[in-house]
XYZ file of C-alpha atoms in Angstrom:
349
model
C 6.951 19.305 20.757
C 8.753 22.629 20.720
C 11.835 22.938 22.957
C 11.458 24.763 26.335
C 13.177 28.092 26.704
C 15.905 28.693 29.305
C 18.150 31.565 30.266
C 21.522 31.639 31.954
C 22.623 34.211 34.530
C 26.441 34.294 34.680
C 29.242 34.329 32.152
C 32.173 32.595 33.875
C 34.102 29.344 33.136
C 31.267 27.066 34.207
C 28.934 28.761 31.755
C 31.407 28.729 28.889
C 32.713 25.184 29.314
C 29.662 23.363 30.659
C 26.257 25.126 30.803
C 26.128 26.398 27.239
C 27.777 23.420 25.511
C 25.449 21.026 27.400
C 22.383 23.096 26.557
C 23.311 23.264 22.889
C 23.564 19.478 22.880
C 19.810 19.280 23.571
C 18.348 21.449 20.722
C 14.998 19.578 20.723
C 14.651 19.926 24.560
C 16.073 23.389 25.445
C 16.283 26.606 23.481
C 18.576 29.379 24.848
C 16.642 32.605 25.304
C 19.498 34.742 26.601
C 22.621 34.987 28.717
C 22.749 37.711 31.320
C 25.455 39.074 33.623
C 26.392 42.165 35.588
C 28.210 43.648 32.556
C 27.426 43.242 28.851
C 30.093 41.464 26.887
C 30.711 38.798 24.223
C 32.090 35.437 25.360
C 33.226 32.384 23.501
C 31.697 29.067 24.573
C 32.663 25.557 23.552
C 30.399 24.015 20.964
C 31.051 20.297 20.442
C 29.761 20.459 16.907
C 31.444 23.677 15.693
C 34.488 24.369 17.860
C 33.493 27.588 19.594
C 30.515 29.875 19.376
C 30.314 33.573 20.276
C 27.520 34.528 22.650
C 26.274 38.079 23.427
C 25.881 38.544 27.176
C 23.252 41.127 28.103
C 23.198 43.185 31.325
C 21.047 41.866 34.078
C 18.831 45.004 33.801
C 17.688 43.665 30.404
C 15.981 40.713 32.093
C 12.416 42.017 32.352
C 9.048 40.490 32.888
C 8.468 40.375 29.144
C 11.677 38.478 28.577
C 10.653 35.874 31.191
C 7.130 35.381 29.936
C 7.834 32.167 28.057
C 10.976 30.999 29.954
C 10.687 27.580 31.590
C 14.124 27.473 33.367
C 16.411 30.053 34.879
C 19.958 28.770 35.547
C 21.966 30.979 37.996
C 25.722 30.487 37.693
C 27.342 33.385 39.532
C 29.999 33.690 42.240
C 28.943 32.541 45.638
C 28.677 35.906 47.280
C 26.447 37.275 44.467
C 23.721 34.655 44.743
C 21.633 36.560 47.354
C 21.365 39.728 45.364
C 20.577 37.848 42.091
C 17.881 35.874 43.792
C 16.387 39.067 45.368
C 16.331 40.625 41.931
C 14.696 37.662 40.297
C 12.095 37.246 43.151
C 10.727 40.695 42.231
C 9.963 39.556 38.785
C 7.020 37.197 37.684
C 8.922 33.877 37.964
C 6.262 31.709 39.507
C 6.034 29.677 36.160
C 9.811 29.183 36.023
C 11.998 26.348 37.344
C 15.203 27.576 39.012
C 18.536 25.807 38.681
C 21.187 26.982 41.117
C 24.853 26.231 40.911
C 26.599 24.519 43.842
C 26.906 25.164 46.741
C 23.555 26.979 46.505
C 24.393 29.633 49.220
C 27.178 30.238 51.637
C 26.126 29.155 55.103
C 26.112 32.724 56.245
C 23.601 33.554 53.531
C 21.063 30.780 54.273
C 18.613 33.423 55.480
C 18.087 34.198 51.768
C 16.924 30.702 50.916
C 13.187 31.557 51.093
C 13.677 33.690 47.996
C 13.699 30.467 45.996
C 10.009 30.045 46.868
C 9.225 32.651 44.171
C 9.841 29.990 41.614
C 7.747 26.960 40.607
C 10.500 24.590 41.787
C 14.234 24.820 42.558
C 16.936 22.314 41.665
C 20.749 22.347 42.124
C 23.286 21.613 39.411
C 25.039 18.885 41.401
C 26.233 16.844 38.384
C 28.211 14.385 40.586
C 24.875 12.863 41.382
C 24.198 12.164 37.698
C 27.529 10.843 36.442
C 27.054 8.468 33.500
C 29.088 5.753 35.324
C 26.528 5.512 38.105
C 23.925 3.479 36.241
C 26.469 0.765 35.496
C 27.659 0.719 39.155
C 24.018 0.464 40.341
C 23.327 -2.379 37.855
C 26.342 -4.255 38.943
C 25.256 -4.281 42.573
C 21.691 -5.003 41.646
C 22.719 -8.049 39.724
C 24.027 -9.709 42.921
C 27.529 -10.009 41.617
C 28.921 -8.528 44.791
C 26.473 -10.172 47.200
C 23.985 -7.326 47.560
C 23.781 -3.583 47.984
C 26.961 -1.489 48.419
C 28.072 -1.002 51.988
C 31.183 1.044 51.831
C 33.352 3.061 49.442
C 36.949 4.403 49.434
C 37.512 7.531 47.345
C 41.226 8.221 46.916
C 41.929 11.705 45.492
C 38.588 11.408 43.714
C 36.071 13.532 45.669
C 35.894 17.226 46.591
C 34.030 19.000 49.414
C 30.228 19.096 49.050
C 30.539 17.351 45.621
C 32.160 14.479 47.483
C 29.183 14.280 49.887
C 26.758 14.109 46.889
C 28.946 11.499 45.153
C 29.126 9.392 48.292
C 25.327 9.331 48.543
C 24.959 8.492 44.850
C 27.461 5.616 45.039
C 25.978 4.021 48.136
C 22.299 5.028 47.806
C 22.300 6.689 51.202
C 19.763 9.436 51.738
C 21.523 11.118 54.628
C 24.947 11.668 56.260
C 24.471 10.894 59.876
C 27.940 11.672 61.087
C 31.244 12.789 59.553
C 34.852 13.375 60.649
C 37.883 14.964 59.154
C 41.575 14.610 60.080
C 44.938 15.680 58.757
C 47.888 13.527 57.693
C 51.507 14.310 56.928
C 52.534 15.637 53.575
C 49.533 17.847 53.052
C 47.069 14.894 52.970
C 43.870 14.691 54.904
C 40.929 12.219 55.333
C 37.206 12.479 55.578
C 34.800 9.744 56.902
C 31.131 9.777 56.300
C 28.644 7.544 58.074
C 25.450 7.230 56.050
C 21.999 5.750 56.664
C 21.864 1.966 56.992
C 25.370 1.554 58.387
C 27.001 2.489 55.092
C 30.210 4.527 55.153
C 32.603 6.346 52.817
C 36.269 7.089 53.408
C 37.877 9.897 51.361
C 41.561 10.747 50.985
C 42.215 14.426 50.070
C 43.296 16.376 48.187
C 41.300 15.775 45.024
C 43.479 14.901 42.009
C 41.509 13.497 39.141
C 44.619 12.350 37.309
C 45.529 9.937 40.157
C 42.085 9.422 41.626
C 40.863 5.937 42.590
C 37.392 4.590 43.447
C 36.505 1.343 45.264
C 32.978 0.316 46.324
C 32.438 -2.730 48.504
C 29.449 -5.022 48.712
C 28.895 -7.926 51.164
C 30.961 -10.393 49.074
C 33.292 -8.302 46.969
C 34.684 -4.962 45.709
C 34.125 -3.023 42.542
C 37.192 -0.856 41.790
C 38.901 1.075 38.966
C 42.321 -0.251 40.082
C 43.892 -3.538 41.013
C 43.170 -4.857 44.447
C 44.262 -7.940 46.411
C 40.672 -8.685 47.287
C 39.546 -12.237 46.446
C 36.434 -11.023 44.773
C 37.373 -7.893 42.794
C 35.344 -6.719 39.754
C 36.669 -4.042 37.395
C 35.210 -0.564 37.051
C 36.427 1.240 33.895
C 35.584 3.474 31.001
C 34.783 1.855 27.662
C 36.853 3.581 24.937
C 36.833 3.439 21.208
C 39.372 5.377 19.011
C 40.398 7.335 22.019
C 36.884 8.450 22.944
C 34.909 7.342 25.927
C 31.647 5.695 24.776
C 30.435 4.232 28.078
C 31.301 2.542 31.323
C 31.642 -1.038 32.542
C 31.105 -2.222 36.101
C 31.769 -6.000 36.276
C 29.505 -7.346 33.569
C 27.141 -4.320 33.597
C 27.534 -1.595 30.953
C 26.148 1.942 30.341
C 26.595 3.061 26.793
C 26.263 6.770 26.049
C 24.469 8.585 23.273
C 26.542 10.173 20.565
C 25.851 13.686 21.941
C 27.106 12.545 25.381
C 30.271 11.072 23.806
C 30.979 14.417 22.175
C 30.700 16.161 25.546
C 33.169 13.745 27.191
C 36.148 15.321 25.433
C 39.680 14.083 26.177
C 40.738 12.508 29.447
C 43.330 13.862 31.846
C 46.647 12.028 31.815
C 46.656 9.131 34.225
C 44.691 5.997 34.984
C 41.358 5.168 36.523
C 37.869 6.333 36.134
C 38.375 9.921 37.337
C 40.599 10.876 34.378
C 37.258 11.234 32.636
C 35.593 13.269 35.454
C 35.400 16.641 33.510
C 33.515 15.013 30.702
C 31.390 12.841 33.071
C 30.203 16.005 34.872
C 29.162 17.647 31.613
C 27.167 14.436 30.720
C 25.749 14.504 34.237
C 24.549 18.032 33.802
C 23.004 17.094 30.459
C 21.076 14.188 32.045
C 19.848 16.480 34.785
C 18.567 19.042 32.232
C 16.705 16.237 30.473
C 15.182 15.116 33.794
C 14.086 18.662 34.612
C 12.547 19.051 31.100
C 10.611 15.756 31.638
C 9.378 17.034 35.004
C 11.385 14.428 36.901
C 13.343 17.116 38.682
C 17.018 17.648 39.345
C 19.121 17.418 42.428
C 16.894 18.523 45.378
C 17.527 21.929 46.888
C 17.633 20.801 50.528
C 19.891 17.808 49.707
C 22.429 20.253 48.257
C 22.110 22.595 51.303
C 22.650 19.502 53.540
C 25.824 18.639 51.541
C 27.133 22.195 52.053
C 26.448 22.142 55.793
C 28.264 18.822 56.194
C 31.277 20.179 54.372
C 31.152 23.435 56.372
C 31.274 21.689 59.723
C 34.121 19.444 58.585
C 36.181 22.466 57.451
C 35.450 24.557 60.530
C 35.200 21.890 63.275
C 36.570 18.674 61.890
C 33.301 16.837 62.771
C 29.601 16.749 61.886
C 26.534 15.193 63.493
C 23.116 15.517 61.929
C 20.455 17.131 64.062
C 17.868 19.908 63.610
C 20.416 22.583 64.236
C 23.073 21.390 61.766
C 20.993 19.820 58.993
C 18.895 21.565 56.388
C 16.256 18.907 57.094
C 15.572 20.615 60.405
C 15.401 24.138 58.983
C 11.900 24.706 57.728
C 10.983 28.345 58.468
C 12.380 31.707 57.375
C 13.139 32.535 60.973
C 15.049 29.360 61.550
C 17.076 29.919 58.328
C 17.865 33.409 59.462
C 19.027 32.120 62.872
C 21.118 29.395 61.284
C 22.770 31.861 58.830
C 23.705 34.149 61.701
C 25.308 31.215 63.501
C 27.648 30.624 60.523
C 28.888 34.197 60.268
């Protein structure tokens, strides 16, 4: 089967260091049909097989109906404030056959009134790679094995989560579909904490700021804890990267393992200095994006649009108010009409 065609709108760091290298690692799945941005230019993007590859970036005006005719996926990776204008331009073109992939955090809260523009596309996904990290299958398998007495109940993320990405990671680690309540507080020395209460009595405690070089992860079940660092807990199972000749080739959670494909290993790159799982986070996120692109190509979908909007709203409330409680006025799950979206976006101005 021939690869599906995709285009990228944007030319920044995320495009150069993640989107293009990841797409090139899937030659039988995705074929790049163009990169577009406000101004034409030539950029250099990392190519795991050949060092760096030069890419011609075309002006956005060159993206016409004819260019979109056989495109299956449009990936929008622009600065937050530019998303509404880009979506408005795309919505005027024949994109009903295209999937849309939006970069996080989708839209700023004050721009939520533009969300209905995504309906011009066949389906919309969000590039929340933290929900697809390659360590997650090993973690899920460890808990499913019963080694920790059942499903995960709580997690402590020390310097290992950031803003709306942290919300998505919390849900992925605990299998919670919704954040019910959240709080944020400040500590001395520039530190702060966030606490999320999820469905089913599960909870996550986060210590900020994010620092992947010193990050730590611990996930507790009914009878033990899975962690990437030493604990005094009586039942403590290790969580770690599996390395070979300095490369990360997979992940181990207790006795459960997730081995990566050679193309994924190439995307992992080198770790940050330090210890723990998060020294590999940059590479894990690239692999997560790759797995999401594979899921989209197979029609399994990517990270759901309204889940990502919800993550953004949780983070917004914590930053502005220090607390969050899910209800129809604070959650994307309660915003279902263009008028309601417009009203909500005005409330966040």
